[in-house]
Amino acid sequence: MRGLALLGLFLAPAPALAQAEMPPFEEWQQNGWDVYRMDDDPVDCWMARDFGDGRDLTFSVDQTNNQIYVTVSNSAWGEFAKDKQFAMQVAFGTYSGSDKVLGTDEPRLAYFAEDALATFPKLIAASAIAVTIEGGKTLNTPLDPEALRQFQACAASMGGINSKPEAE
């Protein structure tokens, strides 16, 4: 019985960002994510993580073109990402096998995407996302209405993210 109770803790839905004890970007940073904006670009933002084994995952929000880019450095992801549904599920942390792909179960991916879309209304209006696999292939995948509802429900501010100087 105790085992079932513990299992329930893992199966319970994640709390809304508004109920988080700390701003989400701080939690991401504490869990190994680099979340930043460029000093000279107050609009676009990035979240990146190096998994230490050659895999590097980056989200970048491009408000100008109304897209979120998901860039994966491991070429093996290319095979997976040919399936747009899979790419979207991985991007938003809903793929049940994400622990096998990312090397960790990382629901904060979903928080970032939801927060970014809620922060940038143009992205919601455009319903646009591009999944870019290193090597050049880009998959343009429209967001489904349920995903948009989830993103809109998670409208925490991106304010306070550490800025990062432009690379020279």
Short mmCIF file of C-alpha atoms in Angstrom, two decimals:
data_model
loop_
_atom_site.label_atom_id
_atom_site.label_comp_id
_atom_site.label_asym_id
_atom_site.label_seq_id
_atom_site.Cartn_x
_atom_site.Cartn_y
_atom_site.Cartn_z
CA MET A 1 0.00 0.00 0.00
CA ARG A 2 2.83 2.34 0.83
CA GLY A 3 4.34 1.64 -2.59
CA LEU A 4 1.11 2.72 -4.24
CA ALA A 5 1.11 5.94 -2.25
CA LEU A 6 4.65 6.69 -3.37
CA LEU A 7 3.74 5.86 -6.96
CA GLY A 8 0.90 8.37 -6.67
CA LEU A 9 3.44 11.09 -5.92
CA PHE A 10 5.13 10.46 -9.26
CA LEU A 11 1.88 10.19 -11.18
CA ALA A 12 0.32 13.32 -9.71
CA PRO A 13 -0.03 16.19 -12.19
CA ALA A 14 2.66 18.85 -12.06
CA PRO A 15 1.62 22.02 -10.20
CA ALA A 16 0.85 25.12 -12.22
CA LEU A 17 3.72 27.57 -12.58
CA ALA A 18 1.76 30.16 -10.64
CA GLN A 19 1.98 27.85 -7.60
CA ALA A 20 5.71 27.25 -7.93
CA GLU A 21 7.80 28.15 -4.91
CA MET A 22 10.39 29.93 -7.03
CA PRO A 23 10.33 31.55 -10.45
CA PRO A 24 10.55 28.79 -13.05
CA PHE A 25 13.76 30.07 -14.59
CA GLU A 26 15.50 29.72 -11.22
CA GLU A 27 14.28 26.16 -10.91
CA TRP A 28 15.50 25.39 -14.44
CA GLN A 29 18.89 26.88 -13.64
CA GLN A 30 19.14 24.81 -10.47
CA ASN A 31 18.42 21.74 -12.57
CA GLY A 32 21.18 22.35 -15.09
CA TRP A 33 19.47 24.57 -17.65
CA ASP A 34 21.02 27.78 -18.95
CA VAL A 35 18.18 30.29 -19.34
CA TYR A 36 19.10 33.66 -20.75
CA ARG A 37 18.42 36.63 -22.98
CA MET A 38 21.06 38.48 -24.95
CA ASP A 39 21.87 41.92 -23.54
CA ASP A 40 21.01 43.60 -26.81
CA ASP A 41 17.85 41.56 -27.45
CA PRO A 42 15.09 42.09 -24.87
CA VAL A 43 12.56 40.09 -26.91
CA ASP A 44 14.00 36.70 -27.77
CA CYS A 45 15.14 34.21 -25.15
CA TRP A 46 16.92 30.89 -24.98
CA MET A 47 17.02 27.84 -22.74
CA ALA A 48 19.80 25.34 -23.24
CA ARG A 49 21.07 22.21 -21.56
CA ASP A 50 24.13 20.10 -22.21
CA PHE A 51 23.50 16.56 -21.03
CA GLY A 52 27.24 15.86 -20.85
CA ASP A 53 27.27 13.01 -23.33
CA GLY A 54 27.25 14.87 -26.61
CA ARG A 55 23.58 15.79 -26.44
CA ASP A 56 22.66 19.45 -26.26
CA LEU A 57 19.10 20.72 -26.41
CA THR A 58 18.22 24.37 -26.99
CA PHE A 59 14.92 26.20 -27.10
CA SER A 60 15.03 29.64 -28.67
CA VAL A 61 12.05 31.94 -28.95
CA ASP A 62 12.00 34.03 -32.10
CA GLN A 63 9.26 36.61 -31.71
CA THR A 64 10.10 38.29 -35.00
CA ASN A 65 9.17 35.19 -36.99
CA ASN A 66 6.60 34.01 -34.43
CA GLN A 67 8.25 30.66 -33.85
CA ILE A 68 9.88 28.59 -31.17
CA TYR A 69 12.93 26.74 -32.41
CA VAL A 70 13.99 23.48 -30.82
CA THR A 71 17.57 22.67 -31.79
CA VAL A 72 19.08 19.29 -31.00
CA SER A 73 22.79 18.71 -31.40
CA ASN A 74 22.74 14.92 -31.49
CA SER A 75 22.30 13.79 -35.11
CA ALA A 76 20.61 10.62 -33.88
CA TRP A 77 17.61 12.76 -33.04
CA GLY A 78 17.09 13.32 -36.75
CA GLU A 79 15.54 9.89 -37.13
CA PHE A 80 13.11 10.52 -34.30
CA ALA A 81 12.24 14.02 -35.41
CA LYS A 82 11.10 12.88 -38.84
CA ASP A 83 7.88 12.12 -37.00
CA LYS A 84 6.39 15.55 -36.31
CA GLN A 85 4.12 14.26 -33.56
CA PHE A 86 7.13 12.76 -31.80
CA ALA A 87 9.06 16.00 -32.19
CA MET A 88 6.23 17.99 -30.63
CA GLN A 89 5.84 15.52 -27.78
CA VAL A 90 9.54 15.65 -27.00
CA ALA A 91 9.57 19.43 -27.26
CA PHE A 92 6.74 19.80 -24.77
CA GLY A 93 7.74 17.04 -22.40
CA THR A 94 4.75 14.78 -23.04
CA TYR A 95 6.52 11.88 -24.73
CA SER A 96 6.37 8.92 -22.34
CA GLY A 97 9.79 7.71 -23.48
CA SER A 98 11.49 11.08 -23.09
CA ASP A 99 13.72 9.68 -20.36
CA LYS A 100 15.20 7.36 -23.00
CA VAL A 101 15.75 10.22 -25.43
CA LEU A 102 16.90 13.01 -23.15
CA GLY A 103 18.64 10.87 -20.58
CA THR A 104 16.32 12.38 -17.97
CA ASP A 105 12.64 12.87 -17.42
CA GLU A 106 12.42 16.64 -17.88
CA PRO A 107 8.91 18.09 -17.53
CA ARG A 108 10.43 21.58 -17.34
CA LEU A 109 10.67 21.45 -21.13
CA ALA A 110 6.91 21.75 -21.17
CA TYR A 111 7.00 24.61 -18.68
CA PHE A 112 9.42 26.57 -20.84
CA ALA A 113 7.41 26.12 -24.01
CA GLU A 114 4.14 26.97 -22.27
CA ASP A 115 5.65 30.00 -20.61
CA ALA A 116 7.24 31.25 -23.79
CA LEU A 117 4.03 30.97 -25.76
CA ALA A 118 2.03 32.63 -23.00
CA THR A 119 4.60 35.41 -22.76
CA PHE A 120 4.61 36.10 -26.48
CA PRO A 121 0.98 36.39 -27.69
CA LYS A 122 2.12 36.58 -31.31
CA LEU A 123 3.36 33.01 -31.02
CA ILE A 124 -0.06 31.89 -29.85
CA ALA A 125 -1.77 33.79 -32.65
CA ALA A 126 0.57 32.34 -35.24
CA SER A 127 0.35 28.80 -33.80
CA ALA A 128 3.80 28.22 -35.24
CA ILE A 129 6.74 26.19 -34.13
CA ALA A 130 9.80 25.00 -35.97
CA VAL A 131 11.76 21.98 -34.83
CA THR A 132 15.31 22.25 -36.15
CA ILE A 133 17.58 19.24 -36.09
CA GLU A 134 21.28 19.97 -36.34
CA GLY A 135 22.22 19.29 -39.92
CA GLY A 136 19.67 21.64 -41.36
CA LYS A 137 16.29 19.93 -41.54
CA THR A 138 13.43 22.05 -40.19
CA LEU A 139 9.97 20.71 -39.46
CA ASN A 140 7.21 23.30 -39.29
CA THR A 141 4.56 21.89 -37.01
CA PRO A 142 1.36 23.72 -36.08
CA LEU A 143 0.35 23.59 -32.44
CA ASP A 144 -2.86 21.77 -31.70
CA PRO A 145 -5.69 23.62 -29.85
CA GLU A 146 -5.28 21.59 -26.67
CA ALA A 147 -1.58 22.45 -26.55
CA LEU A 148 -2.44 26.12 -26.98
CA ARG A 149 -4.92 25.94 -24.11
CA GLN A 150 -2.25 24.40 -21.93
CA PHE A 151 0.27 27.06 -22.93
CA GLN A 152 -2.18 29.87 -22.22
CA ALA A 153 -2.97 28.38 -18.82
CA CYS A 154 0.70 28.56 -17.87
CA ALA A 155 1.33 32.28 -18.30
CA ALA A 156 4.16 32.91 -15.84
CA SER A 157 6.34 35.90 -16.58
CA MET A 158 9.76 35.41 -18.16
CA GLY A 159 10.93 38.53 -16.34
CA GLY A 160 14.14 38.28 -14.38
CA ILE A 161 15.97 35.91 -16.66
CA ASN A 162 19.68 36.48 -16.56
CA SER A 163 20.96 38.39 -19.54
CA LYS A 164 23.95 37.13 -21.49
CA PRO A 165 26.40 39.27 -23.45
CA GLU A 166 26.47 38.79 -27.20
CA ALA A 167 29.11 36.23 -28.19
CA GLU A 168 32.13 37.83 -29.81
#
